[in-house]
Amino acid sequence: LSEGPLDTFLCEHPGLIEEIWFCLDNDIRGVSTTVKLLRKYIRSGFCCKSLNAETGKDFNDMLRQKRGEKSEF
């Protein structure tokens, strides 16, 4: 995941965004990236939150499980 596009948007629209939500994958890489991004943007003055899928690797997996479809997780 590259934060480049988010950085560009935030620089081009100062003051427009106050809160950032991160909804990355629920695996080791996704969780570690979420922590990294939370630290970076909180230090930059943004209110940041994260949300993880209750089950499965991501929200798509969670929805598939709830529909009774085979999960890839």
Tab-separated table of N, CA and C in Angstrom:
chain	number	residue	atom	x	y	z
A	1	LEU	N	0.852	-1.177	0.000
A	1	LEU	CA	0.000	0.000	0.000
A	1	LEU	C	0.886	1.225	0.000
A	2	SER	N	0.615	2.128	-0.880
A	2	SER	CA	1.361	3.384	-0.944
A	2	SER	C	0.490	4.509	-0.413
A	3	GLU	N	1.057	5.280	0.484
A	3	GLU	CA	0.304	6.424	1.001
A	3	GLU	C	0.488	7.658	0.120
A	4	GLY	N	1.224	7.527	-0.973
A	4	GLY	CA	1.471	8.644	-1.882
A	4	GLY	C	0.212	9.354	-2.345
A	5	PRO	N	-0.790	8.635	-2.861
A	5	PRO	CA	-2.013	9.316	-3.299
A	5	PRO	C	-2.723	10.053	-2.158
A	6	LEU	N	-2.749	9.463	-0.978
A	6	LEU	CA	-3.369	10.140	0.167
A	6	LEU	C	-2.587	11.391	0.526
A	7	ASP	N	-1.257	11.293	0.563
A	7	ASP	CA	-0.426	12.467	0.853
A	7	ASP	C	-0.682	13.579	-0.161
A	8	THR	N	-0.749	13.199	-1.437
A	8	THR	CA	-0.997	14.192	-2.487
A	8	THR	C	-2.343	14.870	-2.277
A	9	PHE	N	-3.385	14.084	-2.024
A	9	PHE	CA	-4.707	14.649	-1.811
A	9	PHE	C	-4.714	15.596	-0.609
A	10	LEU	N	-4.095	15.174	0.473
A	10	LEU	CA	-4.082	16.010	1.679
A	10	LEU	C	-3.321	17.315	1.455
A	11	CYS	N	-2.232	17.254	0.686
A	11	CYS	CA	-1.460	18.464	0.380
A	11	CYS	C	-2.229	19.402	-0.547
A	12	GLU	N	-2.958	18.827	-1.489
A	12	GLU	CA	-3.707	19.636	-2.453
A	12	GLU	C	-5.009	20.198	-1.879
A	13	HIS	N	-5.465	19.642	-0.757
A	13	HIS	CA	-6.729	20.071	-0.143
A	13	HIS	C	-6.534	20.302	1.365
A	14	PRO	N	-5.657	21.226	1.728
A	14	PRO	CA	-5.396	21.443	3.164
A	14	PRO	C	-6.664	21.874	3.908
A	15	GLY	N	-6.840	21.296	5.081
A	15	GLY	CA	-7.972	21.646	5.928
A	15	GLY	C	-9.280	20.964	5.570
A	16	LEU	N	-9.324	20.253	4.447
A	16	LEU	CA	-10.564	19.603	4.023
A	16	LEU	C	-10.841	18.330	4.825
A	17	ILE	N	-9.803	17.569	5.115
A	17	ILE	CA	-9.942	16.289	5.816
A	17	ILE	C	-9.458	16.435	7.252
A	18	GLU	N	-10.305	16.019	8.197
A	18	GLU	CA	-9.928	16.050	9.606
A	18	GLU	C	-9.756	14.654	10.181
A	19	GLU	N	-10.449	13.679	9.602
A	19	GLU	CA	-10.455	12.318	10.137
A	19	GLU	C	-10.173	11.328	9.012
A	20	ILE	N	-9.312	10.354	9.292
A	20	ILE	CA	-8.961	9.333	8.320
A	20	ILE	C	-9.252	7.961	8.929
A	21	TRP	N	-9.965	7.137	8.184
A	21	TRP	CA	-10.253	5.762	8.589
A	21	TRP	C	-9.440	4.823	7.723
A	22	PHE	N	-8.773	3.866	8.348
A	22	PHE	CA	-8.013	2.848	7.627
A	22	PHE	C	-8.717	1.510	7.804
A	23	CYS	N	-8.996	0.838	6.694
A	23	CYS	CA	-9.698	-0.450	6.698
A	23	CYS	C	-8.884	-1.435	5.864
A	24	LEU	N	-7.726	-1.788	6.366
A	24	LEU	CA	-6.831	-2.674	5.633
A	24	LEU	C	-7.109	-4.130	5.976
A	25	ASP	N	-6.400	-5.026	5.304
A	25	ASP	CA	-6.577	-6.452	5.542
A	25	ASP	C	-6.284	-6.825	6.987
A	26	ASN	N	-6.918	-7.893	7.418
A	26	ASN	CA	-6.815	-8.371	8.794
A	26	ASN	C	-5.753	-9.467	8.903
A	27	ASP	N	-4.612	-9.257	8.237
A	27	ASP	CA	-3.497	-10.194	8.340
A	27	ASP	C	-2.295	-9.440	8.909
A	28	ILE	N	-1.181	-10.120	9.101
A	28	ILE	CA	-0.015	-9.494	9.738
A	28	ILE	C	0.433	-8.248	8.989
A	29	ARG	N	0.524	-8.344	7.674
A	29	ARG	CA	0.975	-7.192	6.884
A	29	ARG	C	-0.027	-6.030	6.963
A	30	GLY	N	-1.313	-6.343	6.883
A	30	GLY	CA	-2.328	-5.299	6.967
A	30	GLY	C	-2.340	-4.599	8.312
A	31	VAL	N	-2.211	-5.387	9.368
A	31	VAL	CA	-2.209	-4.805	10.724
A	31	VAL	C	-0.966	-3.951	10.941
A	32	SER	N	0.205	-4.425	10.523
A	32	SER	CA	1.433	-3.640	10.717
A	32	SER	C	1.407	-2.364	9.877
A	33	THR	N	0.841	-2.440	8.672
A	33	THR	CA	0.723	-1.243	7.842
A	33	THR	C	-0.257	-0.258	8.459
A	34	THR	N	-1.339	-0.763	9.020
A	34	THR	CA	-2.305	0.108	9.687
A	34	THR	C	-1.644	0.866	10.829
A	35	VAL	N	-0.859	0.180	11.643
A	35	VAL	CA	-0.166	0.828	12.762
A	35	VAL	C	0.769	1.920	12.245
A	36	LYS	N	1.517	1.610	11.203
A	36	LYS	CA	2.443	2.583	10.597
A	36	LYS	C	1.688	3.827	10.114
A	37	LEU	N	0.579	3.609	9.404
A	37	LEU	CA	-0.184	4.737	8.878
A	37	LEU	C	-0.848	5.547	9.981
A	38	LEU	N	-1.380	4.871	10.992
A	38	LEU	CA	-1.970	5.586	12.128
A	38	LEU	C	-0.948	6.506	12.779
A	39	ARG	N	0.235	5.984	13.037
A	39	ARG	CA	1.291	6.797	13.664
A	39	ARG	C	1.642	8.005	12.805
A	40	LYS	N	1.827	7.777	11.507
A	40	LYS	CA	2.227	8.854	10.593
A	40	LYS	C	1.190	9.976	10.560
A	41	TYR	N	-0.059	9.619	10.360
A	41	TYR	CA	-1.073	10.656	10.180
A	41	TYR	C	-1.534	11.284	11.488
A	42	ILE	N	-1.470	10.557	12.596
A	42	ILE	CA	-1.752	11.174	13.899
A	42	ILE	C	-0.682	12.217	14.201
A	43	ARG	N	0.572	11.894	13.913
A	43	ARG	CA	1.659	12.872	14.109
A	43	ARG	C	1.472	14.107	13.231
A	44	SER	N	0.797	13.932	12.104
A	44	SER	CA	0.541	15.054	11.199
A	44	SER	C	-0.693	15.852	11.606
A	45	GLY	N	-1.345	15.441	12.693
A	45	GLY	CA	-2.462	16.208	13.230
A	45	GLY	C	-3.848	15.720	12.853
A	46	PHE	N	-3.951	14.575	12.213
A	46	PHE	CA	-5.257	14.046	11.828
A	46	PHE	C	-5.799	13.129	12.920
A	47	CYS	N	-7.106	13.102	13.039
A	47	CYS	CA	-7.781	12.115	13.874
A	47	CYS	C	-7.868	10.859	13.030
A	48	CYS	N	-7.287	9.776	13.491
A	48	CYS	CA	-7.245	8.543	12.699
A	48	CYS	C	-7.852	7.388	13.464
A	49	LYS	N	-8.535	6.531	12.716
A	49	LYS	CA	-9.149	5.343	13.291
A	49	LYS	C	-8.955	4.182	12.333
A	50	SER	N	-9.046	2.990	12.870
A	50	SER	CA	-8.960	1.809	12.011
A	50	SER	C	-10.151	0.909	12.285
A	51	LEU	N	-10.502	0.167	11.270
A	51	LEU	CA	-11.616	-0.762	11.373
A	51	LEU	C	-11.208	-2.037	10.661
A	52	ASN	N	-11.358	-3.152	11.347
A	52	ASN	CA	-11.020	-4.444	10.763
A	52	ASN	C	-12.279	-5.287	10.640
A	53	ALA	N	-12.277	-6.159	9.659
A	53	ALA	CA	-13.385	-7.088	9.495
A	53	ALA	C	-13.487	-7.981	10.725
A	54	GLU	N	-14.704	-8.307	11.111
A	54	GLU	CA	-14.921	-9.154	12.289
A	54	GLU	C	-14.391	-10.568	12.068
A	55	THR	N	-14.514	-11.043	10.840
A	55	THR	CA	-14.031	-12.375	10.484
A	55	THR	C	-13.369	-12.305	9.121
A	56	GLY	N	-12.511	-13.258	8.837
A	56	GLY	CA	-11.868	-13.307	7.530
A	56	GLY	C	-10.732	-12.318	7.378
A	57	LYS	N	-10.181	-12.305	6.178
A	57	LYS	CA	-9.022	-11.463	5.889
A	57	LYS	C	-9.402	-10.008	5.685
A	58	ASP	N	-10.558	-9.772	5.106
A	58	ASP	CA	-10.982	-8.402	4.807
A	58	ASP	C	-12.507	-8.351	4.791
A	59	PHE	N	-13.055	-7.181	4.468
A	59	PHE	CA	-14.508	-7.030	4.490
A	59	PHE	C	-15.188	-7.873	3.417
A	60	ASN	N	-14.537	-8.079	2.290
A	60	ASN	CA	-15.099	-8.941	1.265
A	60	ASN	C	-15.239	-10.368	1.793
A	61	ASP	N	-14.206	-10.877	2.461
A	61	ASP	CA	-14.280	-12.209	3.073
A	61	ASP	C	-15.414	-12.283	4.102
A	62	MET	N	-15.520	-11.258	4.923
A	62	MET	CA	-16.550	-11.239	5.955
A	62	MET	C	-17.942	-11.300	5.321
A	63	LEU	N	-18.167	-10.518	4.277
A	63	LEU	CA	-19.463	-10.525	3.601
A	63	LEU	C	-19.741	-11.872	2.941
A	64	ARG	N	-18.711	-12.457	2.348
A	64	ARG	CA	-18.883	-13.764	1.717
A	64	ARG	C	-19.246	-14.823	2.755
A	65	GLN	N	-18.609	-14.759	3.924
A	65	GLN	CA	-18.918	-15.718	4.987
A	65	GLN	C	-20.366	-15.549	5.455
A	66	LYS	N	-20.792	-14.313	5.594
A	66	LYS	CA	-22.157	-14.062	6.047
A	66	LYS	C	-23.188	-14.541	5.017
A	67	ARG	N	-22.797	-14.559	3.758
A	67	ARG	CA	-23.698	-15.033	2.692
A	67	ARG	C	-23.588	-16.539	2.514
A	68	GLY	N	-22.666	-17.171	3.239
A	68	GLY	CA	-22.504	-18.612	3.136
A	68	GLY	C	-21.589	-19.051	2.012
A	69	GLU	N	-20.868	-18.103	1.436
A	69	GLU	CA	-19.942	-18.439	0.369
A	69	GLU	C	-18.621	-18.889	0.965
A	70	LYS	N	-17.843	-19.623	0.211
A	70	LYS	CA	-16.551	-20.107	0.660
A	70	LYS	C	-15.586	-18.938	0.869
A	71	SER	N	-14.941	-18.909	2.019
A	71	SER	CA	-13.955	-17.875	2.335
A	71	SER	C	-12.596	-18.258	1.803
A	72	GLU	N	-11.804	-17.260	1.441
A	72	GLU	CA	-10.446	-17.507	0.989
A	72	GLU	C	-9.438	-17.390	2.119
A	73	PHE	N	-9.903	-17.099	3.321
A	73	PHE	CA	-9.023	-16.864	4.464
A	73	PHE	C	-8.698	-18.144	5.167
